[in-house]
CSV table of C-alpha atoms and ligand atoms in Angstrom, one decimal:
chain,number,residue,atom,x,y,z
A,1,MET,CA,25.2,-4.1,-25.1
A,2,ASN,CA,22.7,-6.5,-23.7
A,3,ALA,CA,19.3,-6.8,-25.3
A,4,PRO,CA,16.7,-4.6,-23.6
A,5,ILE,CA,14.5,-6.1,-20.9
A,6,GLY,CA,10.9,-5.5,-21.7
A,7,VAL,CA,8.8,-4.2,-18.8
A,8,SER,CA,5.0,-3.6,-18.7
A,9,LEU,CA,3.1,-1.8,-16.0
A,10,ILE,CA,-0.3,-2.5,-14.6
A,11,GLY,CA,-1.5,0.8,-13.1
A,12,CYS,CA,-0.1,4.3,-13.4
A,13,GLY,CA,-1.1,6.1,-10.3
A,14,ALA,CA,1.3,7.8,-7.8
A,15,VAL,CA,3.7,4.8,-7.7
A,16,GLY,CA,3.4,3.8,-11.4
A,17,ALA,CA,4.1,7.3,-12.7
A,18,GLN,CA,7.3,7.4,-10.6
A,19,VAL,CA,8.4,4.0,-11.8
A,20,ALA,CA,7.8,5.1,-15.4
A,21,ARG,CA,9.8,8.3,-14.7
A,22,MET,CA,12.8,6.2,-13.4
A,23,LEU,CA,12.6,3.9,-16.4
A,24,THR,CA,12.6,6.8,-18.9
A,25,GLU,CA,14.3,9.8,-17.3
A,26,HIS,CA,16.9,7.8,-15.3
A,27,ALA,CA,17.5,5.0,-17.8
A,28,ASP,CA,21.1,5.9,-18.3
A,29,GLU,CA,22.0,5.9,-14.6
A,30,LEU,CA,20.2,2.5,-14.2
A,31,ARG,CA,22.1,1.1,-17.2
A,32,GLN,CA,25.4,2.2,-15.8
A,33,THR,CA,24.9,0.8,-12.3
A,34,SER,CA,23.0,-2.4,-13.2
A,35,GLY,CA,24.1,-3.2,-16.7
A,36,CYS,CA,20.4,-3.5,-17.6
A,37,ARG,CA,18.6,-1.6,-20.3
A,38,PHE,CA,14.9,-1.6,-19.6
A,39,GLU,CA,12.3,-0.9,-22.2
A,40,LEU,CA,8.9,0.3,-21.0
A,41,ARG,CA,6.5,-1.4,-23.4
A,42,ASN,CA,2.9,-1.2,-22.2
A,43,ILE,CA,1.0,0.5,-19.4
A,44,LEU,CA,-2.4,-1.0,-18.6
A,45,VAL,CA,-4.8,1.6,-17.2
A,46,ARG,CA,-8.5,2.2,-16.9
A,47,ASP,CA,-8.4,5.7,-18.3
A,48,PRO,CA,-5.5,6.6,-20.6
A,49,SER,CA,-6.7,10.3,-20.8
A,50,ARG,CA,-6.4,10.9,-17.0
A,51,SER,CA,-3.8,13.5,-16.1
A,52,ARG,CA,-0.7,12.0,-14.6
A,53,ASP,CA,2.5,13.1,-12.9
A,54,ILE,CA,4.5,12.3,-16.1
A,55,THR,CA,3.9,12.8,-19.8
A,56,LEU,CA,4.5,9.6,-21.7
A,57,PRO,CA,3.9,8.6,-25.3
A,58,SER,CA,0.2,7.8,-25.6
A,59,LYS,CA,1.0,4.6,-27.5
A,60,LEU,CA,2.3,3.1,-24.3
A,61,PHE,CA,-1.1,3.2,-22.7
A,62,THR,CA,-3.7,0.4,-23.2
A,63,THR,CA,-6.9,-0.6,-21.6
A,64,HIS,CA,-6.6,-4.1,-22.9
A,65,ALA,CA,-4.8,-6.6,-20.6
A,66,THR,CA,-4.4,-9.0,-23.5
A,67,LYS,CA,-2.1,-6.5,-25.3
A,68,LEU,CA,0.3,-6.7,-22.4
A,69,LEU,CA,-0.1,-10.4,-21.6
A,70,ALA,CA,0.4,-11.5,-25.2
A,71,ASP,CA,3.4,-9.2,-25.7
A,72,ALA,CA,6.4,-11.5,-26.3
A,73,GLY,CA,8.8,-8.6,-25.7
A,74,THR,CA,7.5,-8.1,-22.1
A,75,GLN,CA,9.6,-10.2,-19.7
A,76,ILE,CA,8.6,-8.5,-16.5
A,77,VAL,CA,5.2,-7.3,-15.4
A,78,ILE,CA,4.9,-4.7,-12.6
A,79,GLU,CA,1.6,-4.7,-10.9
A,80,LEU,CA,0.7,-1.4,-9.1
A,81,ALA,CA,-3.0,-1.3,-9.6
A,82,GLY,CA,-3.9,-2.5,-6.1
A,83,GLY,CA,-7.1,-4.4,-5.1
A,84,THR,CA,-7.3,-8.1,-4.8
A,85,ASP,CA,-9.6,-9.6,-7.4
A,86,HIS,CA,-8.6,-8.1,-10.8
A,87,ALA,CA,-5.0,-7.8,-9.7
A,88,LYS,CA,-4.8,-11.5,-8.8
A,89,THR,CA,-6.3,-12.5,-12.1
A,90,LEU,CA,-3.8,-10.3,-14.0
A,91,ILE,CA,-0.8,-11.6,-12.0
A,92,LEU,CA,-1.8,-15.2,-12.4
A,93,ALA,CA,-2.2,-14.6,-16.2
A,94,ALA,CA,1.1,-12.9,-16.4
A,95,LEU,CA,2.9,-15.8,-14.7
A,96,LEU,CA,1.2,-18.3,-16.9
A,97,ALA,CA,2.3,-16.2,-19.9
A,98,GLY,CA,5.9,-16.7,-18.8
A,99,LYS,CA,6.5,-13.3,-17.2
A,100,ASP,CA,8.1,-12.6,-13.9
A,101,VAL,CA,6.0,-10.3,-11.6
A,102,ILE,CA,6.9,-7.5,-9.3
A,103,THR,CA,4.1,-6.2,-7.1
A,104,ALA,CA,3.5,-3.6,-4.3
A,105,ASN,CA,0.2,-5.2,-3.6
A,106,LYS,CA,0.2,-6.0,0.1
A,107,ALA,CA,-3.5,-6.7,0.3
A,108,LEU,CA,-3.2,-9.3,-2.4
A,109,LEU,CA,-0.1,-11.0,-0.9
A,110,ALA,CA,-1.6,-11.0,2.6
A,111,LEU,CA,-4.9,-12.6,1.5
A,112,HIS,CA,-3.8,-14.7,-1.5
A,113,GLY,CA,0.0,-14.9,-1.2
A,114,ARG,CA,0.1,-18.7,-1.0
A,115,GLU,CA,-1.8,-19.0,-4.3
A,116,VAL,CA,0.2,-16.4,-6.1
A,117,PHE,CA,3.6,-17.8,-5.0
A,118,ALA,CA,2.6,-21.3,-5.8
A,119,ALA,CA,1.4,-20.3,-9.2
A,120,ALA,CA,4.8,-18.6,-9.9
A,121,ARG,CA,6.7,-21.7,-8.8
A,122,LYS,CA,4.5,-23.9,-11.0
A,123,ALA,CA,5.1,-21.6,-14.0
A,124,GLY,CA,8.9,-21.5,-13.2
A,125,ARG,CA,8.7,-17.7,-12.7
A,126,CYS,CA,9.2,-15.5,-9.6
A,127,VAL,CA,7.3,-12.8,-7.7
A,128,ALA,CA,9.2,-9.9,-6.1
A,129,PHE,CA,7.5,-7.8,-3.5
A,130,GLU,CA,9.9,-5.4,-1.7
A,131,ALA,CA,7.5,-2.5,-2.3
A,132,SER,CA,4.6,-4.2,-0.6
A,133,VAL,CA,6.0,-3.5,2.9
A,134,CYS,CA,7.3,-0.1,4.1
A,135,GLY,CA,7.5,1.5,0.7
A,136,GLY,CA,11.2,2.5,0.0
A,137,VAL,CA,12.7,0.8,3.1
A,138,PRO,CA,14.6,-2.3,1.8
A,139,LEU,CA,13.2,-4.4,4.6
A,140,ILE,CA,12.3,-7.6,2.8
A,141,GLU,CA,15.7,-7.8,1.3
A,142,ALA,CA,17.4,-7.1,4.7
A,143,ILE,CA,15.4,-9.8,6.4
A,144,ARG,CA,15.7,-12.4,3.7
A,145,ARG,CA,19.4,-11.9,3.1
A,146,GLY,CA,21.0,-10.0,6.0
A,147,LEU,CA,19.1,-11.7,8.8
A,148,ILE,CA,18.8,-15.1,7.3
A,149,ALA,CA,21.1,-16.6,10.0
A,150,ASN,CA,18.8,-15.4,12.8
A,151,ARG,CA,15.8,-16.9,14.7
A,152,ILE,CA,13.6,-13.8,14.8
A,153,ASP,CA,11.4,-13.5,17.9
A,154,ALA,CA,9.8,-10.1,17.5
A,155,VAL,CA,9.1,-7.6,14.8
A,156,MET,CA,7.4,-4.3,15.7
A,157,GLY,CA,6.9,-1.2,13.6
A,158,ILE,CA,5.1,1.7,12.2
A,159,LEU,CA,3.9,0.2,8.9
A,160,ASN,CA,1.4,2.8,7.7
A,161,GLY,CA,2.6,6.3,6.7
A,162,THR,CA,-0.8,7.8,6.4
A,163,SER,CA,-1.9,7.0,10.0
A,164,ASN,CA,1.5,8.1,11.3
A,165,TYR,CA,1.2,11.3,9.4
A,166,ILE,CA,-2.3,12.0,10.9
A,167,LEU,CA,-1.2,11.3,14.5
A,168,THR,CA,1.9,13.4,14.0
A,169,ARG,CA,0.1,16.4,12.5
A,170,MET,CA,-2.7,16.3,15.0
A,171,LEU,CA,-0.4,16.6,17.9
A,172,GLU,CA,2.2,19.0,16.4
A,173,ASN,CA,-0.3,21.4,14.7
A,174,ASN,CA,-3.4,20.9,16.8
A,175,ALA,CA,-4.9,19.8,13.6
A,176,SER,CA,-8.2,18.0,13.2
A,177,TYR,CA,-8.2,14.3,12.2
A,178,ALA,CA,-10.1,15.2,9.0
A,179,HIS,CA,-7.6,18.0,8.0
A,180,ALA,CA,-4.6,15.8,8.6
A,181,LEU,CA,-6.1,12.9,6.6
A,182,ALA,CA,-6.9,15.3,3.7
A,183,GLU,CA,-3.2,16.4,3.7
A,184,ALA,CA,-2.0,12.8,3.7
A,185,GLN,CA,-4.3,12.1,0.7
A,186,ALA,CA,-3.1,15.1,-1.2
A,187,ALA,CA,0.5,14.0,-0.7
A,188,GLY,CA,-0.2,10.6,-2.2
A,189,TYR,CA,0.4,8.6,1.0
A,190,ALA,CA,-3.1,7.2,1.4
A,191,GLU,CA,-4.6,4.1,-0.2
A,192,ALA,CA,-7.3,4.7,-2.8
A,193,ASP,CA,-9.7,3.8,0.0
A,194,PRO,CA,-8.1,5.6,3.1
A,195,THR,CA,-10.3,3.5,5.4
A,196,LEU,CA,-7.6,0.8,5.0
A,197,ASP,CA,-5.0,3.2,6.3
A,198,VAL,CA,-6.8,4.5,9.4
A,199,SER,CA,-8.6,1.2,10.3
A,200,GLY,CA,-5.3,-0.6,10.6
A,201,GLY,CA,-6.1,-2.9,7.6
A,202,ASP,CA,-3.2,-1.7,5.5
A,203,ALA,CA,-0.7,-2.2,8.4
A,204,ALA,CA,-2.2,-5.6,9.0
A,205,HIS,CA,-1.7,-6.6,5.4
A,206,LYS,CA,1.9,-5.7,5.7
A,207,LEU,CA,2.3,-7.4,9.1
A,208,THR,CA,0.9,-10.7,7.5
A,209,ILE,CA,3.7,-10.6,5.0
A,210,LEU,CA,6.4,-9.5,7.4
A,211,ALA,CA,5.4,-12.0,10.1
A,212,GLY,CA,5.5,-14.7,7.5
A,213,ILE,CA,9.0,-14.2,6.4
A,214,THR,CA,10.4,-13.4,9.9
A,215,MET,CA,8.6,-16.1,11.9
A,216,ARG,CA,8.9,-18.5,8.9
A,217,ALA,CA,5.3,-19.6,9.1
A,218,ALA,CA,2.3,-18.9,6.9
A,219,CYS,CA,0.3,-16.3,8.8
A,220,ASP,CA,-3.4,-15.7,8.5
A,221,PHE,CA,-4.5,-12.0,8.1
A,222,ASN,CA,-7.7,-12.8,10.0
A,223,LYS,CA,-5.7,-13.9,13.1
A,224,ILE,CA,-4.4,-10.4,13.6
A,225,ASN,CA,-6.0,-8.3,16.4
A,226,VAL,CA,-6.6,-5.1,14.4
A,227,GLU,CA,-7.7,-1.7,15.7
A,228,GLY,CA,-7.4,1.6,13.9
A,229,ILE,CA,-6.8,5.2,14.9
A,230,GLU,CA,-10.4,6.4,14.4
A,231,LYS,CA,-11.3,6.6,18.0
A,232,ILE,CA,-8.1,8.5,19.1
A,233,GLU,CA,-8.8,12.1,20.1
A,234,LEU,CA,-6.4,15.0,20.3
A,235,SER,CA,-6.9,14.9,24.0
A,236,ASP,CA,-5.5,11.4,24.1
A,237,LEU,CA,-2.4,12.6,22.2
A,238,THR,CA,-1.9,15.5,24.6
A,239,ALA,CA,-2.5,13.4,27.7
A,240,GLY,CA,0.0,10.9,26.3
A,241,ASP,CA,2.5,13.7,25.7
A,242,GLN,CA,2.2,14.7,29.4
A,243,LEU,CA,2.8,11.1,30.5
A,244,GLY,CA,5.9,10.8,28.3
A,245,TYR,CA,4.3,8.8,25.4
A,246,ARG,CA,3.7,9.2,21.7
A,247,CYS,CA,0.7,7.4,20.2
A,248,LYS,CA,1.6,5.3,17.1
A,249,LEU,CA,-0.3,2.7,15.1
A,250,LEU,CA,2.0,-0.1,16.1
A,251,ALA,CA,2.1,-3.5,14.3
A,252,ILE,CA,3.7,-6.3,16.4
A,253,ALA,CA,4.5,-9.9,15.7
A,254,ARG,CA,5.9,-11.8,18.7
A,255,ARG,CA,6.9,-15.4,19.2
A,256,PHE,CA,5.8,-16.9,22.5
A,257,ASP,CA,6.1,-20.5,23.7
A,258,ASP,CA,2.3,-21.0,23.1
A,259,GLY,CA,2.3,-19.4,19.6
A,260,LEU,CA,2.5,-16.2,17.7
A,261,ASP,CA,0.8,-13.0,18.9
A,262,LEU,CA,0.0,-10.6,16.0
A,263,SER,CA,-1.6,-7.2,16.5
A,264,VAL,CA,-2.0,-3.8,15.0
A,265,GLN,CA,-3.2,-1.2,17.5
A,266,PRO,CA,-2.8,2.4,18.5
A,267,THR,CA,-0.1,2.1,21.2
A,268,PHE,CA,1.6,4.6,23.5
A,269,ILE,CA,5.3,4.4,23.1
A,270,PRO,CA,7.7,6.0,25.7
A,271,THR,CA,9.3,9.0,24.1
A,272,THR,CA,12.7,7.5,24.9
A,273,HIS,CA,12.1,4.6,22.4
A,274,PRO,CA,13.3,5.1,18.8
A,275,LEU,CA,9.9,4.3,17.4
A,276,ALA,CA,8.3,7.2,19.3
A,277,ASN,CA,10.3,9.6,17.2
A,278,VAL,CA,9.3,8.3,13.9
A,279,SER,CA,7.1,11.1,12.5
A,280,GLY,CA,5.0,12.1,9.5
A,281,PRO,CA,4.8,9.6,6.7
A,282,PHE,CA,7.9,7.7,7.8
A,283,ASN,CA,7.9,4.0,8.7
A,284,ALA,CA,10.3,2.2,11.0
A,285,VAL,CA,10.6,-1.4,12.0
A,286,SER,CA,12.5,-3.0,14.9
A,287,VAL,CA,13.5,-6.6,14.4
A,288,TYR,CA,14.8,-8.7,17.3
A,289,GLY,CA,16.6,-11.9,16.4
A,290,HIS,CA,19.2,-14.3,17.7
A,291,PRO,CA,22.1,-14.0,17.5
A,292,ILE,CA,21.9,-10.4,16.2
A,293,GLY,CA,19.8,-8.7,18.9
A,294,HIS,CA,18.0,-5.5,18.0
A,295,THR,CA,18.0,-4.0,14.5
A,296,PHE,CA,16.2,-1.0,13.3
A,297,PHE,CA,15.0,0.0,9.8
A,298,TYR,CA,13.7,3.5,9.0
A,299,GLY,CA,12.6,5.4,5.9
A,300,ARG,CA,9.8,6.6,3.8
A,301,GLY,CA,7.0,4.0,3.8
A,302,ALA,CA,4.6,5.8,1.6
A,303,GLY,CA,4.6,8.0,-1.5
A,304,GLY,CA,5.2,7.4,-5.1
A,305,ALA,CA,8.9,8.2,-5.3
A,306,ALA,CA,9.9,6.1,-2.3
A,307,THR,CA,7.8,3.2,-3.3
A,308,ALA,CA,9.2,3.4,-6.9
A,309,SER,CA,12.7,3.0,-5.4
A,310,ALA,CA,11.7,-0.4,-4.0
A,311,VAL,CA,9.9,-1.4,-7.3
A,312,VAL,CA,13.0,-0.5,-9.4
A,313,ALA,CA,15.3,-2.4,-7.0
A,314,ASP,CA,13.1,-5.5,-7.5
A,315,LEU,CA,13.3,-4.8,-11.2
A,316,VAL,CA,17.1,-4.9,-11.3
A,317,ASP,CA,17.1,-7.9,-8.9
A,318,THR,CA,14.7,-9.7,-11.3
A,319,ALA,CA,16.6,-8.7,-14.4
A,320,ILE,CA,20.0,-9.9,-13.1
A,321,GLY,CA,18.6,-13.2,-11.8
A,322,ASN,CA,18.8,-12.6,-8.0
A,323,ALA,CA,15.1,-12.5,-7.4
A,324,ARG,CA,14.6,-15.8,-9.2
A,325,ARG,CA,17.4,-17.5,-7.1
A,326,THR,CA,16.1,-16.1,-3.9
A,327,PHE,CA,12.5,-17.1,-4.8
A,328,GLU,CA,13.5,-20.6,-5.7
A,329,ARG,CA,16.1,-21.4,-3.0
A,330,LEU,CA,14.9,-19.8,0.2
A,331,VAL,CA,12.0,-21.4,2.2
A,332,LEU,CA,10.2,-18.4,3.6
A,333,LEU,CA,7.0,-17.9,1.7
A,334,PRO,CA,3.5,-19.1,2.7
A,335,ASP,CA,3.3,-21.7,-0.1
A,336,GLN,CA,6.3,-23.4,1.5
A,337,THR,CA,6.2,-22.8,5.2
A,338,PRO,CA,4.0,-24.5,7.8
A,339,ALA,CA,0.8,-22.7,9.0
A,340,ALA,CA,1.5,-20.5,12.0
A,341,THR,CA,0.1,-21.4,15.5
A,342,TYR,CA,-1.3,-18.5,17.5
A,343,ARG,CA,-1.2,-17.6,21.2
A,344,PRO,CA,-4.8,-17.4,22.7
A,345,THR,CA,-6.2,-13.9,22.2
A,346,GLY,CA,-5.6,-11.3,24.9
A,347,GLU,CA,-3.0,-13.2,26.9
A,348,THR,CA,-0.1,-10.7,26.4
A,349,ALA,CA,0.3,-8.3,29.3
A,350,CYS,CA,1.4,-4.6,29.2
A,351,PRO,CA,0.5,-1.4,31.0
A,352,HIS,CA,-2.6,0.3,29.6
A,353,TYR,CA,-4.0,3.9,29.3
A,354,ILE,CA,-7.8,4.1,29.8
A,355,ARG,CA,-9.8,7.3,29.2
A,356,VAL,CA,-13.5,7.6,30.1
A,357,GLY,CA,-15.9,10.5,30.4
A,358,LEU,CA,-17.8,10.3,33.7
A,359,ARG,CA,-20.8,12.3,34.9
A,360,ASP,CA,-19.8,15.0,37.3
A,361,GLN,CA,-21.4,13.4,40.4
A,362,PRO,CA,-20.2,11.8,43.7
A,363,GLY,CA,-18.9,8.2,43.6
A,364,GLY,CA,-17.8,8.1,39.9
A,365,ILE,CA,-14.1,7.5,40.5
A,366,GLY,CA,-15.0,5.0,43.2
A,367,LYS,CA,-17.1,3.0,40.8
A,368,LEU,CA,-14.4,3.1,38.2
A,369,ALA,CA,-11.8,1.9,40.7
A,370,THR,CA,-14.1,-0.9,41.8
A,371,VAL,CA,-14.6,-2.2,38.2
A,372,LEU,CA,-10.9,-2.1,37.5
A,373,GLY,CA,-10.2,-3.9,40.8
A,374,SER,CA,-12.8,-6.5,40.1
A,375,HIS,CA,-10.8,-7.5,36.9
A,376,GLY,CA,-7.6,-7.6,38.9
A,377,ILE,CA,-6.3,-4.4,37.3
A,378,SER,CA,-4.0,-2.3,39.4
A,379,ILE,CA,-4.0,1.4,38.9
A,380,ALA,CA,-0.6,3.1,38.3
A,381,THR,CA,-1.9,6.7,37.9
A,382,ILE,CA,-5.3,8.4,37.8
A,383,VAL,CA,-6.0,12.0,36.6
A,384,GLN,CA,-9.4,13.7,36.6
A,385,HIS,CA,-9.6,17.0,34.7
A,386,GLU,CA,-12.1,19.8,35.3
A,387,PRO,CA,-15.1,19.5,32.9
A,388,PRO,CA,-15.2,22.2,30.2
A,389,GLN,CA,-16.8,25.2,32.0
A,390,SER,CA,-18.9,26.3,29.0
A,391,VAL,CA,-20.9,23.1,29.0
A,392,SER,CA,-22.6,22.2,32.3
A,393,SER,CA,-23.5,18.7,31.2
A,394,ALA,CA,-20.1,17.9,29.8
A,395,ALA,CA,-18.5,14.6,30.8
A,396,VAL,CA,-15.5,14.8,33.2
A,397,PRO,CA,-12.5,13.2,31.5
A,398,VAL,CA,-10.7,10.7,33.7
A,399,ILE,CA,-7.5,9.1,32.6
A,400,VAL,CA,-6.1,6.0,34.2
A,401,THR,CA,-2.8,4.2,33.6
A,402,THR,CA,-2.5,0.6,34.8
A,403,HIS,CA,0.3,-1.7,35.8
A,404,PRO,CA,1.0,-4.5,33.3
A,405,THR,CA,-2.4,-6.2,32.6
A,406,LYS,CA,-3.5,-8.9,30.2
A,407,GLU,CA,-5.3,-7.4,27.2
A,408,ARG,CA,-8.3,-9.6,27.8
A,409,SER,CA,-8.8,-8.3,31.4
A,410,VAL,CA,-8.6,-4.7,30.0
A,411,ARG,CA,-11.2,-5.5,27.3
A,412,ALA,CA,-13.6,-7.0,29.9
A,413,ALA,CA,-13.1,-4.0,32.2
A,414,VAL,CA,-13.8,-1.5,29.4
A,415,ASP,CA,-17.0,-3.4,28.6
A,416,ASP,CA,-18.1,-3.0,32.3
A,417,ILE,CA,-17.0,0.6,32.4
A,418,THR,CA,-19.2,1.3,29.3
A,419,ARG,CA,-22.2,-0.1,31.2
A,420,MET,CA,-21.6,1.9,34.5
A,421,ASP,CA,-24.4,4.4,35.3
A,422,VAL,CA,-21.9,7.2,35.8
A,423,THR,CA,-20.3,6.7,32.4
A,424,GLN,CA,-21.3,9.5,30.0
A,425,SER,CA,-18.9,9.0,27.1
A,426,PRO,CA,-17.5,5.6,26.2
A,427,PRO,CA,-14.1,4.5,27.4
A,428,ILE,CA,-11.1,3.7,25.2
A,429,SER,CA,-8.0,1.8,26.1
A,430,ILE,CA,-4.6,2.1,24.5
A,431,PRO,CA,-1.8,-0.3,25.3
A,432,VAL,CA,1.6,1.1,26.4
A,433,LEU,CA,4.7,-0.5,24.9
A,434,ASP,CA,6.6,-2.0,27.8
A,435,GLU,CA,10.3,-1.3,27.1
A,436,ARG,CA,11.3,-4.0,29.5
A,437,GLU,CA,9.5,-6.5,27.4
A,438,SER,CA,10.5,-5.1,24.0
B,501,HSE,N1,-1.1,3.9,2.2
B,501,HSE,C1,0.1,3.3,2.6
B,501,HSE,C2,0.7,4.1,3.8
B,501,HSE,C3,1.1,3.5,1.4
B,501,HSE,O1,0.1,5.1,4.1
B,501,HSE,O2,1.6,3.6,4.4
B,501,HSE,C4,1.9,2.3,1.1
B,501,HSE,O3,1.5,1.1,1.5
């Protein structure tokens, strides 16, 4: 029997506990399929007494990073603590100490990937990160291995389980935003700071990583046009439903002749599109490449058990030497690839949904149509609903859909609509995925 491979964990939250469970309760199955015997040696946590999803010998827990870093028996360190500062320090120290690293930390890789990967190369170690994008969906592996022969022109997907769960629950159960968010948190889908989920930040971190390996260029997180789901109301979801759309927080990376266009935005997707039917905490990603054409990946993108599946896959890959070979041989990571060039902001065109609350007085619709026309925006449909009868001063909701329009024209029009004297509640615009383009 091969010698055991020493593994230490940084963090033991929702994902860490499930990884520990797989390494202890499923050790025999893992040994049979991979030929690897893993030995869980240390778990670095802030508070060893905290109640966890699994009961482990207390001697495994430590609050001292040096115990883990100086442990000669630890060959692989798995970082699941999250955050960017302390996690980066620990990962760099682990690499320097001669350990390979596995991480699910998308924020760290999106913001400091170049530095982390370069440090690993310098130390002759590797970093594996399947769990950083789409939890349990083996997307990084599929792109790096299965799609390596392709030139990839577009990647679009639902990369955040929490926001997808919220949008799904609101529409299906007439649930409030706050209630749906609390449910997602209780199920362990949300980040420690759920603002990252609902603001689009988490999806943008993942898109930075995904765009990097698909477009083969080092992408800058700050170049992504990011909008969250905070301003979406139940009335938008029901109006979209009547128009034949589902609202999803959609992350898109597209290659154009004048550069990459990267965005994370609430987007209406025609219900005939496979992405429209991705519900709850599930993630899905469509990758379009040459020569393969369309591919589609689907699965649980959040939650301890699903994410642990990706972490343990990386663990086996690292233990048998695949991760190291891939890391050393393929030229896909931001410390190796050229810096991306970007399409000017707002140049991409698609239909839009615009909702605004107007005062119930003559000429309101006329003023709205005039503003849209002044920005060259052609109206496809317009619906004005009765104001709620119980409130005499309530705004009249008006919903417009447009023909394909450049994003920058819509933004300028929305600014002007906000300033109209007949506007009572501020407008929002939501792009509509144009199936012909996608
Ligand atoms: N908070 C993330 C999500 C979990 O909801 O998708 C994994 O990144």
